[in-house]
mmCIF file with all atom_site columns, C-alpha atoms and ligand atoms in Angstrom:
data_model
loop_
_atom_site.group_PDB
_atom_site.id
_atom_site.type_symbol
_atom_site.label_atom_id
_atom_site.label_alt_id
_atom_site.label_comp_id
_atom_site.label_asym_id
_atom_site.label_entity_id
_atom_site.label_seq_id
_atom_site.pdbx_PDB_ins_code
_atom_site.Cartn_x
_atom_site.Cartn_y
_atom_site.Cartn_z
_atom_site.occupancy
_atom_site.B_iso_or_equiv
_atom_site.pdbx_formal_charge
_atom_site.auth_seq_id
_atom_site.auth_comp_id
_atom_site.auth_asym_id
_atom_site.auth_atom_id
_atom_site.pdbx_PDB_model_num
ATOM   1   C CA  . UNK A 1 1   ? 83.477  126.964 107.679 1.00 66.00 ? 1   UNK A CA  1
ATOM   2   C CA  . UNK A 1 2   ? 84.406  130.242 109.384 1.00 64.00 ? 2   UNK A CA  1
ATOM   3   C CA  . UNK A 1 3   ? 82.248  132.003 111.938 1.00 76.00 ? 3   UNK A CA  1
ATOM   4   C CA  . UNK A 1 4   ? 83.517  135.409 110.761 1.00 90.00 ? 4   UNK A CA  1
ATOM   5   C CA  . UNK A 1 5   ? 85.592  136.495 107.795 1.00 97.00 ? 5   UNK A CA  1
ATOM   6   C CA  . UNK A 1 6   ? 89.277  135.563 107.965 1.00 98.00 ? 6   UNK A CA  1
ATOM   7   C CA  . UNK A 1 7   ? 91.497  137.760 105.787 1.00 98.00 ? 7   UNK A CA  1
ATOM   8   C CA  . UNK A 1 8   ? 95.245  137.427 105.217 1.00 98.00 ? 8   UNK A CA  1
ATOM   9   C CA  . UNK A 1 9   ? 97.233  140.596 104.511 1.00 98.00 ? 9   UNK A CA  1
ATOM   10  C CA  . UNK A 1 10  ? 100.670 140.410 102.888 1.00 98.00 ? 10  UNK A CA  1
ATOM   11  C CA  . UNK A 1 11  ? 102.100 143.675 104.197 1.00 98.00 ? 11  UNK A CA  1
ATOM   12  C CA  . UNK A 1 12  ? 104.805 144.334 101.596 1.00 97.00 ? 12  UNK A CA  1
ATOM   13  C CA  . UNK A 1 13  ? 106.104 142.905 98.334  1.00 97.00 ? 13  UNK A CA  1
ATOM   14  C CA  . UNK A 1 14  ? 109.430 143.313 96.517  1.00 97.00 ? 14  UNK A CA  1
ATOM   15  C CA  . UNK A 1 15  ? 108.788 142.555 92.816  1.00 96.00 ? 15  UNK A CA  1
ATOM   16  C CA  . UNK A 1 16  ? 111.110 139.840 91.541  1.00 96.00 ? 16  UNK A CA  1
ATOM   17  C CA  . UNK A 1 17  ? 112.545 138.842 94.881  1.00 96.00 ? 17  UNK A CA  1
ATOM   18  C CA  . UNK A 1 18  ? 109.204 138.124 96.634  1.00 97.00 ? 18  UNK A CA  1
ATOM   19  C CA  . UNK A 1 19  ? 107.104 136.905 93.700  1.00 97.00 ? 19  UNK A CA  1
ATOM   20  C CA  . UNK A 1 20  ? 107.050 133.238 94.649  1.00 98.00 ? 20  UNK A CA  1
ATOM   21  C CA  . UNK A 1 21  ? 106.658 133.879 98.389  1.00 98.00 ? 21  UNK A CA  1
ATOM   22  C CA  . UNK A 1 22  ? 103.743 136.282 97.875  1.00 98.00 ? 22  UNK A CA  1
ATOM   23  C CA  . UNK A 1 23  ? 102.018 133.850 95.516  1.00 98.00 ? 23  UNK A CA  1
ATOM   24  C CA  . UNK A 1 24  ? 102.418 131.074 98.071  1.00 98.00 ? 24  UNK A CA  1
ATOM   25  C CA  . UNK A 1 25  ? 101.045 133.260 100.874 1.00 98.00 ? 25  UNK A CA  1
ATOM   26  C CA  . UNK A 1 26  ? 97.899  133.559 98.740  1.00 98.00 ? 26  UNK A CA  1
ATOM   27  C CA  . UNK A 1 27  ? 97.739  129.871 97.826  1.00 98.00 ? 27  UNK A CA  1
ATOM   28  C CA  . UNK A 1 28  ? 98.239  128.861 101.450 1.00 98.00 ? 28  UNK A CA  1
ATOM   29  C CA  . UNK A 1 29  ? 95.591  131.321 102.665 1.00 98.00 ? 29  UNK A CA  1
ATOM   30  C CA  . UNK A 1 30  ? 93.116  129.840 100.142 1.00 98.00 ? 30  UNK A CA  1
ATOM   31  C CA  . UNK A 1 31  ? 93.921  126.177 100.741 1.00 98.00 ? 31  UNK A CA  1
ATOM   32  C CA  . UNK A 1 32  ? 93.910  126.470 104.525 1.00 98.00 ? 32  UNK A CA  1
ATOM   33  C CA  . UNK A 1 33  ? 90.585  128.184 105.041 1.00 97.00 ? 33  UNK A CA  1
ATOM   34  C CA  . UNK A 1 34  ? 90.939  131.977 104.779 1.00 98.00 ? 34  UNK A CA  1
ATOM   35  C CA  . UNK A 1 35  ? 88.219  133.848 102.875 1.00 98.00 ? 35  UNK A CA  1
ATOM   36  C CA  . UNK A 1 36  ? 90.365  136.515 101.231 1.00 98.00 ? 36  UNK A CA  1
ATOM   37  C CA  . UNK A 1 37  ? 93.943  137.662 100.708 1.00 98.00 ? 37  UNK A CA  1
ATOM   38  C CA  . UNK A 1 38  ? 95.098  141.255 100.295 1.00 98.00 ? 38  UNK A CA  1
ATOM   39  C CA  . UNK A 1 39  ? 98.368  141.862 98.453  1.00 98.00 ? 39  UNK A CA  1
ATOM   40  C CA  . UNK A 1 40  ? 100.213 145.163 97.974  1.00 98.00 ? 40  UNK A CA  1
ATOM   41  C CA  . UNK A 1 41  ? 99.284  146.661 94.605  1.00 97.00 ? 41  UNK A CA  1
ATOM   42  C CA  . UNK A 1 42  ? 102.682 145.895 93.067  1.00 98.00 ? 42  UNK A CA  1
ATOM   43  C CA  . UNK A 1 43  ? 102.033 142.128 93.422  1.00 98.00 ? 43  UNK A CA  1
ATOM   44  C CA  . UNK A 1 44  ? 99.876  141.893 90.282  1.00 98.00 ? 44  UNK A CA  1
ATOM   45  C CA  . UNK A 1 45  ? 101.480 138.668 89.000  1.00 98.00 ? 45  UNK A CA  1
ATOM   46  C CA  . UNK A 1 46  ? 100.899 136.878 92.313  1.00 98.00 ? 46  UNK A CA  1
ATOM   47  C CA  . UNK A 1 47  ? 97.280  138.048 92.376  1.00 98.00 ? 47  UNK A CA  1
ATOM   48  C CA  . UNK A 1 48  ? 96.759  136.722 88.845  1.00 98.00 ? 48  UNK A CA  1
ATOM   49  C CA  . UNK A 1 49  ? 98.208  133.313 89.742  1.00 98.00 ? 49  UNK A CA  1
ATOM   50  C CA  . UNK A 1 50  ? 96.075  132.906 92.878  1.00 98.00 ? 50  UNK A CA  1
ATOM   51  C CA  . UNK A 1 51  ? 92.937  133.968 90.980  1.00 98.00 ? 51  UNK A CA  1
ATOM   52  C CA  . UNK A 1 52  ? 93.737  131.468 88.250  1.00 98.00 ? 52  UNK A CA  1
ATOM   53  C CA  . UNK A 1 53  ? 94.113  128.639 90.789  1.00 98.00 ? 53  UNK A CA  1
ATOM   54  C CA  . UNK A 1 54  ? 90.803  129.652 92.399  1.00 98.00 ? 54  UNK A CA  1
ATOM   55  C CA  . UNK A 1 55  ? 89.087  129.631 89.004  1.00 97.00 ? 55  UNK A CA  1
ATOM   56  C CA  . UNK A 1 56  ? 90.351  126.126 88.309  1.00 96.00 ? 56  UNK A CA  1
ATOM   57  C CA  . UNK A 1 57  ? 90.226  124.468 91.731  1.00 97.00 ? 57  UNK A CA  1
ATOM   58  C CA  . UNK A 1 58  ? 87.333  126.357 93.308  1.00 96.00 ? 58  UNK A CA  1
ATOM   59  C CA  . UNK A 1 59  ? 86.404  128.836 95.956  1.00 96.00 ? 59  UNK A CA  1
ATOM   60  C CA  . UNK A 1 60  ? 84.976  130.878 97.407  1.00 97.00 ? 60  UNK A CA  1
ATOM   61  C CA  . UNK A 1 61  ? 88.183  132.891 97.784  1.00 98.00 ? 61  UNK A CA  1
ATOM   62  C CA  . UNK A 1 62  ? 88.879  136.530 96.958  1.00 98.00 ? 62  UNK A CA  1
ATOM   63  C CA  . UNK A 1 63  ? 92.155  138.184 95.961  1.00 98.00 ? 63  UNK A CA  1
ATOM   64  C CA  . UNK A 1 64  ? 92.531  141.931 96.351  1.00 98.00 ? 64  UNK A CA  1
ATOM   65  C CA  . UNK A 1 65  ? 95.301  144.426 95.607  1.00 98.00 ? 65  UNK A CA  1
ATOM   66  C CA  . UNK A 1 66  ? 95.730  147.422 97.909  1.00 98.00 ? 66  UNK A CA  1
ATOM   67  C CA  . UNK A 1 67  ? 97.965  150.469 97.811  1.00 97.00 ? 67  UNK A CA  1
ATOM   68  C CA  . UNK A 1 68  ? 97.392  150.875 101.543 1.00 97.00 ? 68  UNK A CA  1
ATOM   69  C CA  . UNK A 1 69  ? 98.083  147.606 103.364 1.00 97.00 ? 69  UNK A CA  1
ATOM   70  C CA  . UNK A 1 70  ? 99.297  149.433 106.491 1.00 97.00 ? 70  UNK A CA  1
ATOM   71  C CA  . UNK A 1 71  ? 96.105  151.496 106.565 1.00 98.00 ? 71  UNK A CA  1
ATOM   72  C CA  . UNK A 1 72  ? 94.112  148.265 106.222 1.00 98.00 ? 72  UNK A CA  1
ATOM   73  C CA  . UNK A 1 73  ? 95.807  146.986 109.385 1.00 98.00 ? 73  UNK A CA  1
ATOM   74  C CA  . UNK A 1 74  ? 95.420  150.319 111.193 1.00 98.00 ? 74  UNK A CA  1
ATOM   75  C CA  . UNK A 1 75  ? 91.710  150.639 110.406 1.00 98.00 ? 75  UNK A CA  1
ATOM   76  C CA  . UNK A 1 76  ? 90.640  146.971 110.635 1.00 98.00 ? 76  UNK A CA  1
ATOM   77  C CA  . UNK A 1 77  ? 87.312  146.582 112.410 1.00 98.00 ? 77  UNK A CA  1
ATOM   78  C CA  . UNK A 1 78  ? 87.912  143.320 114.201 1.00 98.00 ? 78  UNK A CA  1
ATOM   79  C CA  . UNK A 1 79  ? 90.843  141.332 115.542 1.00 98.00 ? 79  UNK A CA  1
ATOM   80  C CA  . UNK A 1 80  ? 94.368  141.752 114.142 1.00 98.00 ? 80  UNK A CA  1
ATOM   81  C CA  . UNK A 1 81  ? 96.861  138.890 114.508 1.00 98.00 ? 81  UNK A CA  1
ATOM   82  C CA  . UNK A 1 82  ? 100.390 139.701 113.308 1.00 98.00 ? 82  UNK A CA  1
ATOM   83  C CA  . UNK A 1 83  ? 102.705 136.752 112.686 1.00 98.00 ? 83  UNK A CA  1
ATOM   84  C CA  . UNK A 1 84  ? 106.163 137.409 114.069 1.00 98.00 ? 84  UNK A CA  1
ATOM   85  C CA  . UNK A 1 85  ? 108.881 135.291 115.660 1.00 98.00 ? 85  UNK A CA  1
ATOM   86  C CA  . UNK A 1 86  ? 108.956 137.838 118.516 1.00 98.00 ? 86  UNK A CA  1
ATOM   87  C CA  . UNK A 1 87  ? 105.327 137.289 119.523 1.00 98.00 ? 87  UNK A CA  1
ATOM   88  C CA  . UNK A 1 88  ? 103.494 135.029 121.962 1.00 98.00 ? 88  UNK A CA  1
ATOM   89  C CA  . UNK A 1 89  ? 103.562 131.294 121.177 1.00 98.00 ? 89  UNK A CA  1
ATOM   90  C CA  . UNK A 1 90  ? 100.575 130.314 119.015 1.00 98.00 ? 90  UNK A CA  1
ATOM   91  C CA  . UNK A 1 91  ? 99.775  127.409 121.348 1.00 98.00 ? 91  UNK A CA  1
ATOM   92  C CA  . UNK A 1 92  ? 99.280  129.902 124.206 1.00 98.00 ? 92  UNK A CA  1
ATOM   93  C CA  . UNK A 1 93  ? 96.813  132.150 122.345 1.00 98.00 ? 93  UNK A CA  1
ATOM   94  C CA  . UNK A 1 94  ? 95.000  129.749 120.003 1.00 98.00 ? 94  UNK A CA  1
ATOM   95  C CA  . UNK A 1 95  ? 91.956  129.340 122.272 1.00 98.00 ? 95  UNK A CA  1
ATOM   96  C CA  . UNK A 1 96  ? 91.510  133.118 122.545 1.00 98.00 ? 96  UNK A CA  1
ATOM   97  C CA  . UNK A 1 97  ? 91.944  133.437 118.783 1.00 97.00 ? 97  UNK A CA  1
ATOM   98  C CA  . UNK A 1 98  ? 89.209  130.852 118.137 1.00 97.00 ? 98  UNK A CA  1
ATOM   99  C CA  . UNK A 1 99  ? 86.891  132.805 120.431 1.00 96.00 ? 99  UNK A CA  1
ATOM   100 C CA  . UNK A 1 100 ? 87.821  136.030 118.643 1.00 96.00 ? 100 UNK A CA  1
ATOM   101 C CA  . UNK A 1 101 ? 87.091  134.640 115.170 1.00 96.00 ? 101 UNK A CA  1
ATOM   102 C CA  . UNK A 1 102 ? 83.735  133.345 116.365 1.00 95.00 ? 102 UNK A CA  1
ATOM   103 C CA  . UNK A 1 103 ? 82.832  136.922 117.296 1.00 95.00 ? 103 UNK A CA  1
ATOM   104 C CA  . UNK A 1 104 ? 84.372  139.239 114.693 1.00 97.00 ? 104 UNK A CA  1
ATOM   105 C CA  . UNK A 1 105 ? 86.488  139.375 111.503 1.00 98.00 ? 105 UNK A CA  1
ATOM   106 C CA  . UNK A 1 106 ? 90.134  138.346 111.833 1.00 98.00 ? 106 UNK A CA  1
ATOM   107 C CA  . UNK A 1 107 ? 92.979  139.990 109.894 1.00 98.00 ? 107 UNK A CA  1
ATOM   108 C CA  . UNK A 1 108 ? 96.146  137.882 109.768 1.00 98.00 ? 108 UNK A CA  1
ATOM   109 C CA  . UNK A 1 109 ? 99.188  139.999 108.903 1.00 98.00 ? 109 UNK A CA  1
ATOM   110 C CA  . UNK A 1 110 ? 102.332 138.483 107.431 1.00 98.00 ? 110 UNK A CA  1
ATOM   111 C CA  . UNK A 1 111 ? 105.452 140.536 106.814 1.00 95.00 ? 111 UNK A CA  1
ATOM   112 C CA  . UNK A 1 112 ? 108.034 140.532 104.088 1.00 89.00 ? 112 UNK A CA  1
ATOM   113 C CA  . UNK A 1 113 ? 110.707 143.156 104.462 1.00 88.00 ? 113 UNK A CA  1
ATOM   114 C CA  . UNK A 1 114 ? 111.053 144.969 107.797 1.00 91.00 ? 114 UNK A CA  1
ATOM   115 C CA  . UNK A 1 115 ? 107.713 145.316 109.550 1.00 96.00 ? 115 UNK A CA  1
ATOM   116 C CA  . UNK A 1 116 ? 107.110 148.804 111.058 1.00 96.00 ? 116 UNK A CA  1
ATOM   117 C CA  . UNK A 1 117 ? 106.497 149.120 114.784 1.00 97.00 ? 117 UNK A CA  1
ATOM   118 C CA  . UNK A 1 118 ? 102.977 150.471 114.215 1.00 97.00 ? 118 UNK A CA  1
ATOM   119 C CA  . UNK A 1 119 ? 101.919 146.975 113.107 1.00 98.00 ? 119 UNK A CA  1
ATOM   120 C CA  . UNK A 1 120 ? 103.200 145.377 116.341 1.00 98.00 ? 120 UNK A CA  1
ATOM   121 C CA  . UNK A 1 121 ? 101.443 148.140 118.239 1.00 98.00 ? 121 UNK A CA  1
ATOM   122 C CA  . UNK A 1 122 ? 98.069  147.840 116.452 1.00 98.00 ? 122 UNK A CA  1
ATOM   123 C CA  . UNK A 1 123 ? 97.999  144.047 116.579 1.00 98.00 ? 123 UNK A CA  1
ATOM   124 C CA  . UNK A 1 124 ? 95.688  142.547 119.182 1.00 98.00 ? 124 UNK A CA  1
ATOM   125 C CA  . UNK A 1 125 ? 97.940  139.487 119.042 1.00 98.00 ? 125 UNK A CA  1
ATOM   126 C CA  . UNK A 1 126 ? 101.569 139.292 117.965 1.00 98.00 ? 126 UNK A CA  1
ATOM   127 C CA  . UNK A 1 127 ? 101.803 135.553 117.354 1.00 98.00 ? 127 UNK A CA  1
ATOM   128 C CA  . UNK A 1 128 ? 104.883 133.362 116.997 1.00 98.00 ? 128 UNK A CA  1
ATOM   129 C CA  . UNK A 1 129 ? 104.961 129.933 115.420 1.00 98.00 ? 129 UNK A CA  1
ATOM   130 C CA  . UNK A 1 130 ? 108.024 128.990 117.424 1.00 98.00 ? 130 UNK A CA  1
ATOM   131 C CA  . UNK A 1 131 ? 110.262 131.917 118.390 1.00 97.00 ? 131 UNK A CA  1
ATOM   132 C CA  . UNK A 1 132 ? 112.680 130.952 115.627 1.00 98.00 ? 132 UNK A CA  1
ATOM   133 C CA  . UNK A 1 133 ? 113.093 132.732 112.281 1.00 97.00 ? 133 UNK A CA  1
ATOM   134 C CA  . UNK A 1 134 ? 111.531 130.901 109.354 1.00 96.00 ? 134 UNK A CA  1
ATOM   135 C CA  . UNK A 1 135 ? 109.034 131.802 106.641 1.00 95.00 ? 135 UNK A CA  1
ATOM   136 C CA  . UNK A 1 136 ? 105.698 133.594 106.379 1.00 96.00 ? 136 UNK A CA  1
ATOM   137 C CA  . UNK A 1 137 ? 104.280 130.641 104.473 1.00 98.00 ? 137 UNK A CA  1
ATOM   138 C CA  . UNK A 1 138 ? 105.130 128.075 107.149 1.00 98.00 ? 138 UNK A CA  1
ATOM   139 C CA  . UNK A 1 139 ? 103.966 130.453 109.881 1.00 98.00 ? 139 UNK A CA  1
ATOM   140 C CA  . UNK A 1 140 ? 100.673 131.128 108.106 1.00 98.00 ? 140 UNK A CA  1
ATOM   141 C CA  . UNK A 1 141 ? 99.966  127.430 107.539 1.00 98.00 ? 141 UNK A CA  1
ATOM   142 C CA  . UNK A 1 142 ? 100.461 126.459 111.172 1.00 98.00 ? 142 UNK A CA  1
ATOM   143 C CA  . UNK A 1 143 ? 98.562  129.533 112.387 1.00 98.00 ? 143 UNK A CA  1
ATOM   144 C CA  . UNK A 1 144 ? 95.484  128.840 110.230 1.00 98.00 ? 144 UNK A CA  1
ATOM   145 C CA  . UNK A 1 145 ? 95.474  125.172 111.160 1.00 98.00 ? 145 UNK A CA  1
ATOM   146 C CA  . UNK A 1 146 ? 95.480  126.109 114.862 1.00 98.00 ? 146 UNK A CA  1
ATOM   147 C CA  . UNK A 1 147 ? 92.730  128.717 114.443 1.00 98.00 ? 147 UNK A CA  1
ATOM   148 C CA  . UNK A 1 148 ? 90.502  126.325 112.480 1.00 97.00 ? 148 UNK A CA  1
ATOM   149 C CA  . UNK A 1 149 ? 91.494  123.362 114.632 1.00 97.00 ? 149 UNK A CA  1
ATOM   150 C CA  . UNK A 1 150 ? 91.992  121.158 111.567 1.00 97.00 ? 150 UNK A CA  1
ATOM   151 C CA  . UNK A 1 151 ? 88.503  121.726 110.127 1.00 96.00 ? 151 UNK A CA  1
ATOM   152 C CA  . UNK A 1 152 ? 90.034  123.473 107.082 1.00 96.00 ? 152 UNK A CA  1
ATOM   153 C CA  . UNK A 1 153 ? 91.579  120.184 105.958 1.00 97.00 ? 153 UNK A CA  1
ATOM   154 C CA  . UNK A 1 154 ? 88.130  118.846 105.036 1.00 96.00 ? 154 UNK A CA  1
ATOM   155 C CA  . UNK A 1 155 ? 86.585  121.953 103.482 1.00 95.00 ? 155 UNK A CA  1
ATOM   156 C CA  . UNK A 1 156 ? 84.586  121.658 100.262 1.00 93.00 ? 156 UNK A CA  1
ATOM   157 C CA  . UNK A 1 157 ? 85.133  123.784 97.151  1.00 95.00 ? 157 UNK A CA  1
ATOM   158 C CA  . UNK A 1 158 ? 82.539  125.440 94.921  1.00 95.00 ? 158 UNK A CA  1
ATOM   159 C CA  . UNK A 1 159 ? 82.636  126.130 91.171  1.00 94.00 ? 159 UNK A CA  1
ATOM   160 C CA  . UNK A 1 160 ? 85.785  124.113 90.517  1.00 95.00 ? 160 UNK A CA  1
ATOM   161 C CA  . UNK A 1 161 ? 86.385  122.900 86.997  1.00 93.00 ? 161 UNK A CA  1
ATOM   162 C CA  . UNK A 1 162 ? 88.636  120.124 88.269  1.00 91.00 ? 162 UNK A CA  1
ATOM   163 C CA  . UNK A 1 163 ? 88.734  117.981 91.385  1.00 94.00 ? 163 UNK A CA  1
ATOM   164 C CA  . UNK A 1 164 ? 91.653  115.921 92.629  1.00 95.00 ? 164 UNK A CA  1
ATOM   165 C CA  . UNK A 1 165 ? 90.692  112.395 93.649  1.00 95.00 ? 165 UNK A CA  1
ATOM   166 C CA  . UNK A 1 166 ? 92.965  111.214 96.449  1.00 95.00 ? 166 UNK A CA  1
ATOM   167 C CA  . UNK A 1 167 ? 94.913  108.099 95.463  1.00 96.00 ? 167 UNK A CA  1
ATOM   168 C CA  . UNK A 1 168 ? 97.443  105.928 97.178  1.00 96.00 ? 168 UNK A CA  1
ATOM   169 C CA  . UNK A 1 169 ? 99.604  106.060 94.043  1.00 96.00 ? 169 UNK A CA  1
ATOM   170 C CA  . UNK A 1 170 ? 99.515  108.181 90.908  1.00 96.00 ? 170 UNK A CA  1
ATOM   171 C CA  . UNK A 1 171 ? 97.360  111.179 90.035  1.00 95.00 ? 171 UNK A CA  1
ATOM   172 C CA  . UNK A 1 172 ? 93.653  111.388 89.279  1.00 95.00 ? 172 UNK A CA  1
ATOM   173 C CA  . UNK A 1 173 ? 91.915  114.645 88.361  1.00 95.00 ? 173 UNK A CA  1
ATOM   174 C CA  . UNK A 1 174 ? 88.273  114.662 87.243  1.00 95.00 ? 174 UNK A CA  1
ATOM   175 C CA  . UNK A 1 175 ? 85.597  117.167 86.315  1.00 92.00 ? 175 UNK A CA  1
ATOM   176 C CA  . UNK A 1 176 ? 83.087  117.840 89.119  1.00 89.00 ? 176 UNK A CA  1
ATOM   177 C CA  . UNK A 1 177 ? 80.324  115.203 89.435  1.00 78.00 ? 177 UNK A CA  1
ATOM   178 C CA  . UNK A 1 178 ? 82.223  112.887 87.091  1.00 63.00 ? 178 UNK A CA  1
HETATM 179 C C1  . SAM B 2 .   ? 111.240 135.964 106.577 1.00 68.64 ? 1   SAM B C1  1
HETATM 180 S S1  . SAM B 2 .   ? 110.546 137.032 107.754 1.00 68.64 ? 1   SAM B S1  1
HETATM 181 C C2  . SAM B 2 .   ? 111.443 138.529 107.615 1.00 68.64 ? 1   SAM B C2  1
HETATM 182 C C3  . SAM B 2 .   ? 111.153 139.486 108.746 1.00 68.64 ? 1   SAM B C3  1
HETATM 183 C C4  . SAM B 2 .   ? 111.784 140.889 108.549 1.00 68.64 ? 1   SAM B C4  1
HETATM 184 N N1  . SAM B 2 .   ? 113.162 140.780 108.219 1.00 68.64 ? 1   SAM B N1  1
HETATM 185 C C5  . SAM B 2 .   ? 111.572 141.718 109.794 1.00 68.64 ? 1   SAM B C5  1
HETATM 186 O O1  . SAM B 2 .   ? 112.534 142.142 110.389 1.00 68.64 ? 1   SAM B O1  1
HETATM 187 O O2  . SAM B 2 .   ? 110.434 141.936 110.167 1.00 68.64 ? 1   SAM B O2  1
HETATM 188 C C6  . SAM B 2 .   ? 109.034 137.428 106.955 1.00 68.64 ? 1   SAM B C6  1
HETATM 189 C C7  . SAM B 2 .   ? 107.815 137.158 107.767 1.00 68.64 ? 1   SAM B C7  1
HETATM 190 O O3  . SAM B 2 .   ? 107.747 135.777 108.112 1.00 68.64 ? 1   SAM B O3  1
HETATM 191 C C8  . SAM B 2 .   ? 106.936 135.613 109.265 1.00 68.64 ? 1   SAM B C8  1
HETATM 192 N N2  . SAM B 2 .   ? 107.660 134.815 110.259 1.00 68.64 ? 1   SAM B N2  1
HETATM 193 C C9  . SAM B 2 .   ? 108.955 134.467 110.242 1.00 68.64 ? 1   SAM B C9  1
HETATM 194 N N3  . SAM B 2 .   ? 109.257 133.711 111.313 1.00 68.64 ? 1   SAM B N3  1
HETATM 195 C C10 . SAM B 2 .   ? 108.122 133.565 112.020 1.00 68.64 ? 1   SAM B C10 1
HETATM 196 C C11 . SAM B 2 .   ? 107.785 132.893 113.235 1.00 68.64 ? 1   SAM B C11 1
HETATM 197 N N4  . SAM B 2 .   ? 108.675 132.195 113.942 1.00 68.64 ? 1   SAM B N4  1
HETATM 198 N N5  . SAM B 2 .   ? 106.504 132.966 113.669 1.00 68.64 ? 1   SAM B N5  1
HETATM 199 C C12 . SAM B 2 .   ? 105.561 133.670 112.979 1.00 68.64 ? 1   SAM B C12 1
HETATM 200 N N6  . SAM B 2 .   ? 105.832 134.310 111.817 1.00 68.64 ? 1   SAM B N6  1
HETATM 201 C C13 . SAM B 2 .   ? 107.081 134.259 111.347 1.00 68.64 ? 1   SAM B C13 1
HETATM 202 C C14 . SAM B 2 .   ? 106.626 137.039 109.774 1.00 68.64 ? 1   SAM B C14 1
HETATM 203 O O4  . SAM B 2 .   ? 105.321 137.431 109.373 1.00 68.64 ? 1   SAM B O4  1
HETATM 204 C C15 . SAM B 2 .   ? 107.698 137.875 109.088 1.00 68.64 ? 1   SAM B C15 1
HETATM 205 O O5  . SAM B 2 .   ? 107.324 139.210 108.940 1.00 68.64 ? 1   SAM B O5  1
#
């Protein structure tokens, strides 16, 4: 679906307190069209959960752990978009972002605890999904939907061992090609 690789970087992780949020950053990145998520190396449980979901519901989607998420941002060869309530409104930069992702890899940075100034400084785009405080998961979902212009909602999944069949009522899950 993507022209170039789209990678989501969770900048920091506080074990215990951030477990669910970090896991959901990964699940949202996968479901809404990113190719890969990078978690800090203390987020092992979140990485395991997202890999397990990918094994069951399909990919391609990669999960990586890194001891150097800030260095990943600093040294990224491509476009860096940092999600922050202090940035430019996503609706004002979405066209430029689509052009950028057509040309080169995009790193989408979401914070947790306080984000250092060097990330704001390195970012090619500091992007706000409203200029109100809310959550990295909500911000990431709206951001990816704008970048992919809705195409991610209809993506297909490979190597799934289960497929959800949409139903007006109730739940139906089948094996592929069933
Ligand atoms: C709950 S906030 C905490 C921010 C942290 N206290 C700080 O000072 O940087 C965690 C992350 O959610 C994301 N976020 C929160 N509100 C946002 C908004 N309006 N637009 C884009 N991203 C947002 C940002 O990536 C932020 O780093």
